[in-house]
């Protein structure tokens, strides 16, 4: 059986690790760098986790005392509380938990940039039309295949062997996508509000709402002035006069961050490097890209700015 002092040592180390995680999260909260990793809606869980880790760490340290270990040895639960494995194995296991704490304090916090956008791809506007179109297309194909099989199973398998695709060319309008109660009403009211203002001002707070509104009601805003902030990004196939003003949108944490962008056309577009933060003003237009209609800004003015205090945008779930 492992010695009491050894059991106490392991309990002490576990307590230190738990307190280390609590201090790391506390440091992120105090410095404000937590916004690089977690959406604001998740902050209550971070506060809760910080408190729980701190409490459990203190409990583990208290248990590492000789009195606590005597109680551990007298436990009649039938469970072996000894820490098994060689010294190397134990060091390896503990290092798995210690390394994130050390790296969290030592490594600089880094904002997601265009290199991540290139890997994840970019959604023009809110991306909602593309998502819904893909979803509806999958449904149509599934129904078409099922109907083909029920009508003539032999012909269905013959077509599969011959590599013949079964598809349906029904045109699906945007109005058919959005039947959720409250969704249409919310964006109709937002459309009326913005039209009354006469100008589209896209902020960090309303970014995704505005992008969704433009996807749904783009025709009503053609020719309207627009102002938007973001970082410069270019697809490899872009012309010299094209760039995207992009933002990372986060629902939960950095792992689910998506890139949302608005196309801009201007003669001086090539002068701005990727990841340059800019404020763009112009006139809203539309264009087609990858077979989708997307908003387009005909540039009037572009200004280089500092990175915003809150570089990401977040859904508000207002409706």
CSV table of C-alpha atoms in Angstrom, one decimal:
chain,number,residue,atom,x,y,z
A,1,UNK,CA,0.0,0.0,0.0
A,2,UNK,CA,1.2,3.5,-0.8
A,3,UNK,CA,2.4,5.5,2.2
A,4,UNK,CA,0.2,8.1,3.8
A,5,UNK,CA,2.8,10.8,2.9
A,6,UNK,CA,2.6,9.7,-0.8
A,7,UNK,CA,-1.2,9.8,-0.7
A,8,UNK,CA,-1.1,13.2,0.9
A,9,UNK,CA,1.4,14.5,-1.7
A,10,UNK,CA,-0.8,13.4,-4.6
A,11,UNK,CA,-3.8,15.1,-3.0
A,12,UNK,CA,-1.7,18.2,-2.5
A,13,UNK,CA,-0.6,18.2,-6.2
A,14,UNK,CA,-4.2,17.8,-7.4
A,15,UNK,CA,-5.3,20.7,-5.2
A,16,UNK,CA,-2.5,22.9,-6.6
A,17,UNK,CA,-3.6,22.0,-10.2
A,18,UNK,CA,-7.2,22.8,-9.5
A,19,UNK,CA,-6.2,26.2,-7.9
A,20,UNK,CA,-3.9,26.8,-10.9
A,21,UNK,CA,-6.9,26.4,-13.3
A,22,UNK,CA,-8.9,28.7,-11.1
A,23,UNK,CA,-6.2,31.4,-11.1
A,24,UNK,CA,-5.7,31.1,-14.9
A,25,UNK,CA,-9.4,31.7,-15.5
A,26,UNK,CA,-9.3,34.5,-13.0
A,27,UNK,CA,-6.4,36.1,-14.8
A,28,UNK,CA,-8.3,35.9,-18.1
A,29,UNK,CA,-11.3,37.6,-16.5
A,30,UNK,CA,-9.3,40.4,-14.8
A,31,UNK,CA,-7.3,41.2,-18.0
A,32,UNK,CA,-10.3,41.0,-20.2
A,33,UNK,CA,-8.6,38.5,-22.5
A,34,UNK,CA,-11.3,36.0,-21.9
A,35,UNK,CA,-13.2,37.6,-24.8
A,36,UNK,CA,-10.6,35.9,-27.1
A,37,UNK,CA,-11.9,32.5,-26.1
A,38,UNK,CA,-15.5,32.7,-24.7
A,39,UNK,CA,-18.7,34.4,-25.8
A,40,UNK,CA,-20.2,36.8,-23.2
A,41,UNK,CA,-23.3,34.5,-22.8
A,42,UNK,CA,-20.9,31.9,-21.4
A,43,UNK,CA,-19.4,34.1,-18.7
A,44,UNK,CA,-21.7,32.9,-15.9
A,45,UNK,CA,-20.3,29.4,-16.5
A,46,UNK,CA,-16.8,30.7,-16.3
A,47,UNK,CA,-17.5,32.4,-13.0
A,48,UNK,CA,-19.1,29.2,-11.7
A,49,UNK,CA,-16.2,27.0,-12.9
A,50,UNK,CA,-13.6,29.4,-11.4
A,51,UNK,CA,-15.3,29.2,-8.0
A,52,UNK,CA,-15.8,25.4,-8.1
A,53,UNK,CA,-12.1,24.8,-9.1
A,54,UNK,CA,-10.9,27.0,-6.3
A,55,UNK,CA,-13.2,25.3,-3.8
A,56,UNK,CA,-12.2,21.8,-4.9
A,57,UNK,CA,-8.5,22.8,-4.9
A,58,UNK,CA,-8.7,24.0,-1.3
A,59,UNK,CA,-10.6,20.8,-0.3
A,60,UNK,CA,-7.8,18.6,-1.9
A,61,UNK,CA,-5.1,20.5,0.0
A,62,UNK,CA,-7.0,20.1,3.3
A,63,UNK,CA,-7.3,16.4,2.5
A,64,UNK,CA,-3.5,16.2,2.0
A,65,UNK,CA,-3.0,16.6,5.8
A,66,UNK,CA,-2.1,13.6,7.9
A,67,UNK,CA,-5.6,13.6,9.5
A,68,UNK,CA,-7.3,13.6,6.1
A,69,UNK,CA,-5.1,10.7,5.0
A,70,UNK,CA,-5.9,8.7,8.1
A,71,UNK,CA,-9.5,9.0,7.2
A,72,UNK,CA,-8.7,8.0,3.7
A,73,UNK,CA,-6.9,4.8,4.9
A,74,UNK,CA,-9.8,3.9,7.2
A,75,UNK,CA,-12.4,4.3,4.3
A,76,UNK,CA,-14.6,1.2,4.1
A,77,UNK,CA,-16.0,2.0,0.6
A,78,UNK,CA,-14.2,-0.9,-0.9
A,79,UNK,CA,-12.3,1.3,-3.4
A,80,UNK,CA,-8.5,1.3,-3.8
A,81,UNK,CA,-7.4,4.9,-3.3
A,82,UNK,CA,-3.8,4.3,-4.1
A,83,UNK,CA,-2.2,6.0,-7.1
A,84,UNK,CA,-0.9,3.2,-9.3
A,85,UNK,CA,1.8,3.3,-12.0
A,86,UNK,CA,5.5,4.1,-12.2
A,87,UNK,CA,6.9,7.5,-11.3
A,88,UNK,CA,7.3,8.4,-15.0
A,89,UNK,CA,3.6,7.5,-15.7
A,90,UNK,CA,2.5,9.7,-12.8
A,91,UNK,CA,4.6,12.6,-14.0
A,92,UNK,CA,3.2,12.2,-17.5
A,93,UNK,CA,-0.4,12.2,-16.3
A,94,UNK,CA,0.2,15.3,-14.1
A,95,UNK,CA,2.0,17.1,-16.9
A,96,UNK,CA,-1.1,16.8,-19.1
A,97,UNK,CA,-2.9,19.0,-16.6
A,98,UNK,CA,0.0,21.3,-15.7
A,99,UNK,CA,1.0,22.1,-19.2
A,100,UNK,CA,-2.2,24.0,-20.2
A,101,UNK,CA,-1.9,26.1,-17.0
A,102,UNK,CA,1.7,27.1,-17.8
A,103,UNK,CA,1.0,27.7,-21.5
A,104,UNK,CA,-2.0,29.8,-20.5
A,105,UNK,CA,0.1,32.1,-18.4
A,106,UNK,CA,3.2,32.2,-20.7
A,107,UNK,CA,1.9,32.3,-24.2
A,108,UNK,CA,0.4,35.6,-25.6
A,109,UNK,CA,-3.3,35.8,-26.3
A,110,UNK,CA,-3.8,35.9,-30.0
A,111,UNK,CA,-6.8,37.0,-32.0
A,112,UNK,CA,-8.1,34.8,-34.8
A,113,UNK,CA,-7.0,36.2,-38.2
A,114,UNK,CA,-7.2,35.7,-41.9
A,115,UNK,CA,-5.1,32.5,-41.8
A,116,UNK,CA,-7.9,30.9,-39.8
A,117,UNK,CA,-10.5,32.4,-42.1
A,118,UNK,CA,-8.7,30.7,-45.1
A,119,UNK,CA,-8.9,27.3,-43.4
A,120,UNK,CA,-12.5,27.6,-42.2
A,121,UNK,CA,-14.0,29.4,-45.2
A,122,UNK,CA,-16.0,32.6,-45.1
A,123,UNK,CA,-19.7,33.2,-45.1
A,124,UNK,CA,-20.9,36.2,-47.1
A,125,UNK,CA,-23.6,38.2,-45.3
A,126,UNK,CA,-24.9,36.1,-42.4
A,127,UNK,CA,-24.5,32.8,-44.4
A,128,UNK,CA,-28.1,31.9,-43.5
A,129,UNK,CA,-29.3,31.6,-47.1
A,130,UNK,CA,-26.4,29.3,-48.0
A,131,UNK,CA,-27.0,27.1,-45.0
A,132,UNK,CA,-30.8,26.9,-45.6
A,133,UNK,CA,-30.2,26.2,-49.3
A,134,UNK,CA,-27.9,23.3,-48.5
A,135,UNK,CA,-30.4,21.9,-45.9
A,136,UNK,CA,-33.3,22.2,-48.3
A,137,UNK,CA,-31.3,20.6,-51.1
A,138,UNK,CA,-30.4,17.6,-48.9
A,139,UNK,CA,-34.1,17.2,-48.0
A,140,UNK,CA,-35.1,17.3,-51.7
A,141,UNK,CA,-32.5,14.8,-52.6
A,142,UNK,CA,-33.5,12.5,-49.8
A,143,UNK,CA,-37.2,12.7,-50.7
A,144,UNK,CA,-36.4,12.2,-54.4
A,145,UNK,CA,-34.4,9.1,-53.8
A,146,UNK,CA,-37.1,7.6,-51.5
A,147,UNK,CA,-39.8,8.3,-54.1
A,148,UNK,CA,-37.7,6.8,-56.9
A,149,UNK,CA,-37.1,3.7,-54.9
A,150,UNK,CA,-40.7,3.2,-54.0
A,151,UNK,CA,-41.8,3.8,-57.6
A,152,UNK,CA,-39.4,1.3,-59.2
A,153,UNK,CA,-36.8,-0.4,-56.9
A,154,UNK,CA,-35.1,-2.2,-59.8
A,155,UNK,CA,-34.7,1.0,-61.8
A,156,UNK,CA,-33.5,2.8,-58.7
A,157,UNK,CA,-30.6,0.3,-58.2
A,158,UNK,CA,-29.9,0.3,-61.9
A,159,UNK,CA,-29.4,4.1,-61.8
A,160,UNK,CA,-27.2,3.8,-58.8
A,161,UNK,CA,-25.0,1.3,-60.5
A,162,UNK,CA,-24.9,3.5,-63.6
A,163,UNK,CA,-24.0,6.5,-61.6
A,164,UNK,CA,-27.1,8.5,-62.5
A,165,UNK,CA,-27.9,11.2,-60.1
A,166,UNK,CA,-31.5,11.6,-59.0
A,167,UNK,CA,-32.4,15.3,-58.4
A,168,UNK,CA,-35.2,17.7,-58.4
A,169,UNK,CA,-35.1,21.3,-59.7
A,170,UNK,CA,-37.7,22.9,-57.5
A,171,UNK,CA,-36.9,26.5,-56.9
A,172,UNK,CA,-37.0,27.3,-53.2
A,173,UNK,CA,-37.6,31.0,-52.3
A,174,UNK,CA,-36.2,32.6,-49.1
A,175,UNK,CA,-39.7,33.1,-47.7
A,176,UNK,CA,-40.1,29.3,-47.6
A,177,UNK,CA,-37.0,29.0,-45.4
A,178,UNK,CA,-38.0,31.1,-42.5
A,179,UNK,CA,-41.3,30.0,-41.0
A,180,UNK,CA,-40.3,30.1,-37.4
A,181,UNK,CA,-42.8,32.3,-35.4
A,182,UNK,CA,-41.2,35.6,-34.5
A,183,UNK,CA,-38.3,35.3,-36.9
A,184,UNK,CA,-39.9,37.1,-39.9
A,185,UNK,CA,-41.6,39.6,-37.6
A,186,UNK,CA,-38.4,40.6,-35.9
A,187,UNK,CA,-36.5,41.2,-39.1
A,188,UNK,CA,-39.4,43.0,-40.8
A,189,UNK,CA,-39.5,45.4,-37.8
A,190,UNK,CA,-35.7,45.8,-38.0
A,191,UNK,CA,-36.0,46.5,-41.7
A,192,UNK,CA,-38.5,49.2,-41.2
A,193,UNK,CA,-36.4,50.8,-38.4
A,194,UNK,CA,-33.3,50.9,-40.5
A,195,UNK,CA,-35.2,52.2,-43.6
A,196,UNK,CA,-36.5,55.1,-41.4
A,197,UNK,CA,-32.9,55.9,-40.3
A,198,UNK,CA,-31.9,56.1,-44.0
A,199,UNK,CA,-28.4,54.6,-43.3
A,200,UNK,CA,-27.1,51.2,-42.4
A,201,UNK,CA,-24.7,51.4,-39.5
A,202,UNK,CA,-23.3,48.0,-38.7
A,203,UNK,CA,-21.9,47.8,-35.2
A,204,UNK,CA,-20.4,45.0,-33.0
A,205,UNK,CA,-23.8,44.7,-31.2
A,206,UNK,CA,-26.0,44.4,-34.3
A,207,UNK,CA,-23.6,42.8,-36.7
A,208,UNK,CA,-25.3,39.5,-37.2
A,209,UNK,CA,-28.8,41.0,-37.1
A,210,UNK,CA,-27.8,43.4,-39.9
A,211,UNK,CA,-26.2,40.7,-42.0
A,212,UNK,CA,-29.3,38.5,-41.7
A,213,UNK,CA,-31.6,41.5,-42.5
A,214,UNK,CA,-29.6,42.2,-45.6
A,215,UNK,CA,-29.8,38.6,-46.7
A,216,UNK,CA,-33.6,38.6,-46.4
A,217,UNK,CA,-34.4,42.1,-47.6
A,218,UNK,CA,-31.4,43.1,-49.7
A,219,UNK,CA,-33.6,44.6,-52.5
A,220,UNK,CA,-35.0,47.3,-50.2
A,221,UNK,CA,-31.5,48.5,-49.3
A,222,UNK,CA,-29.9,48.8,-52.7
A,223,UNK,CA,-28.5,52.3,-53.0
A,224,UNK,CA,-28.5,53.0,-49.3
A,225,UNK,CA,-25.3,54.3,-47.5
A,226,UNK,CA,-23.6,51.7,-45.3
A,227,UNK,CA,-20.9,51.9,-42.7
A,228,UNK,CA,-19.1,48.8,-41.4
A,229,UNK,CA,-15.9,47.8,-39.5
A,230,UNK,CA,-13.9,44.7,-39.9
A,231,UNK,CA,-10.5,43.2,-40.9
A,232,UNK,CA,-9.4,42.9,-44.5
A,233,UNK,CA,-9.5,39.4,-46.1
A,234,UNK,CA,-9.2,38.1,-49.6
A,235,UNK,CA,-10.0,34.9,-51.3
A,236,UNK,CA,-7.3,33.6,-53.7
A,237,UNK,CA,-9.6,34.1,-56.7
A,238,UNK,CA,-10.4,37.7,-55.9
A,239,UNK,CA,-9.8,40.5,-58.5
A,240,UNK,CA,-7.4,43.3,-57.6
A,241,UNK,CA,-10.3,45.6,-56.8
A,242,UNK,CA,-12.0,43.2,-54.4
A,243,UNK,CA,-11.7,42.6,-50.7
A,244,UNK,CA,-13.9,41.4,-47.8
A,245,UNK,CA,-14.5,43.3,-44.6
A,246,UNK,CA,-14.8,40.4,-42.2
A,247,UNK,CA,-15.6,39.6,-38.6
A,248,UNK,CA,-15.4,36.4,-36.5
A,249,UNK,CA,-18.7,35.5,-35.0
A,250,UNK,CA,-18.8,33.4,-31.9
A,251,UNK,CA,-21.8,31.6,-30.4
A,252,UNK,CA,-20.1,29.7,-27.5
A,253,UNK,CA,-16.4,29.7,-27.7
A,254,UNK,CA,-13.5,30.1,-30.1
A,255,UNK,CA,-13.9,26.5,-31.3
A,256,UNK,CA,-17.2,27.4,-33.0
A,257,UNK,CA,-16.1,30.8,-34.4
A,258,UNK,CA,-17.2,31.4,-38.0
A,259,UNK,CA,-16.1,34.1,-40.4
A,260,UNK,CA,-18.7,36.6,-41.8
A,261,UNK,CA,-17.8,39.0,-44.5
A,262,UNK,CA,-19.1,41.7,-46.8
A,263,UNK,CA,-17.7,42.2,-50.3
A,264,UNK,CA,-16.2,45.5,-51.1
A,265,UNK,CA,-15.1,46.8,-54.6
A,266,UNK,CA,-12.7,49.7,-54.9
A,267,UNK,CA,-9.8,50.6,-57.1
A,268,UNK,CA,-7.5,51.0,-54.1
A,269,UNK,CA,-8.5,47.6,-52.6
A,270,UNK,CA,-5.1,46.1,-53.3
A,271,UNK,CA,-3.4,48.6,-51.1
A,272,UNK,CA,-4.7,47.0,-47.9
A,273,UNK,CA,-3.1,43.9,-46.6
A,274,UNK,CA,-5.0,41.0,-44.9
A,275,UNK,CA,-5.8,41.5,-41.2
A,276,UNK,CA,-5.8,45.3,-41.5
A,277,UNK,CA,-8.7,46.7,-39.5
A,278,UNK,CA,-10.7,49.2,-41.5
A,279,UNK,CA,-13.8,51.3,-41.3
A,280,UNK,CA,-15.6,51.2,-44.7
A,281,UNK,CA,-18.4,53.6,-45.9
A,282,UNK,CA,-20.1,53.2,-49.2
A,283,UNK,CA,-23.2,52.5,-51.1
A,284,UNK,CA,-24.9,49.1,-50.9
A,285,UNK,CA,-25.3,47.1,-54.0
A,286,UNK,CA,-25.5,43.4,-54.8
A,287,UNK,CA,-23.5,40.8,-56.8
A,288,UNK,CA,-23.3,37.1,-57.3
A,289,UNK,CA,-20.5,35.0,-55.9
A,290,UNK,CA,-20.4,31.2,-55.9
A,291,UNK,CA,-23.9,31.2,-57.3
A,292,UNK,CA,-25.3,33.2,-54.4
A,293,UNK,CA,-26.6,36.7,-54.3
A,294,UNK,CA,-24.6,38.6,-51.7
A,295,UNK,CA,-24.4,42.3,-50.5
A,296,UNK,CA,-21.7,44.4,-52.2
A,297,UNK,CA,-20.4,47.8,-51.0
A,298,UNK,CA,-19.4,50.3,-53.7
A,299,UNK,CA,-16.6,52.1,-51.7
A,300,UNK,CA,-16.7,55.8,-50.9
A,301,UNK,CA,-14.2,55.9,-48.1
A,302,UNK,CA,-11.9,53.4,-46.3
A,303,UNK,CA,-10.0,54.3,-43.1
A,304,UNK,CA,-7.4,52.2,-41.3
A,305,UNK,CA,-8.3,51.9,-37.6
A,306,UNK,CA,-7.0,50.1,-34.5
A,307,UNK,CA,-8.3,46.7,-33.6
A,308,UNK,CA,-11.6,47.1,-31.6
A,309,UNK,CA,-11.7,46.3,-28.0
A,310,UNK,CA,-14.1,43.5,-28.7
A,311,UNK,CA,-12.9,42.0,-32.0
A,312,UNK,CA,-15.6,39.3,-32.3
A,313,UNK,CA,-19.3,39.6,-32.8
A,314,UNK,CA,-22.0,37.6,-31.1
A,315,UNK,CA,-25.6,36.6,-31.9
A,316,UNK,CA,-28.2,38.4,-29.8
A,317,UNK,CA,-31.1,35.9,-30.3
A,318,UNK,CA,-33.4,39.0,-30.1
A,319,UNK,CA,-36.3,37.3,-31.8
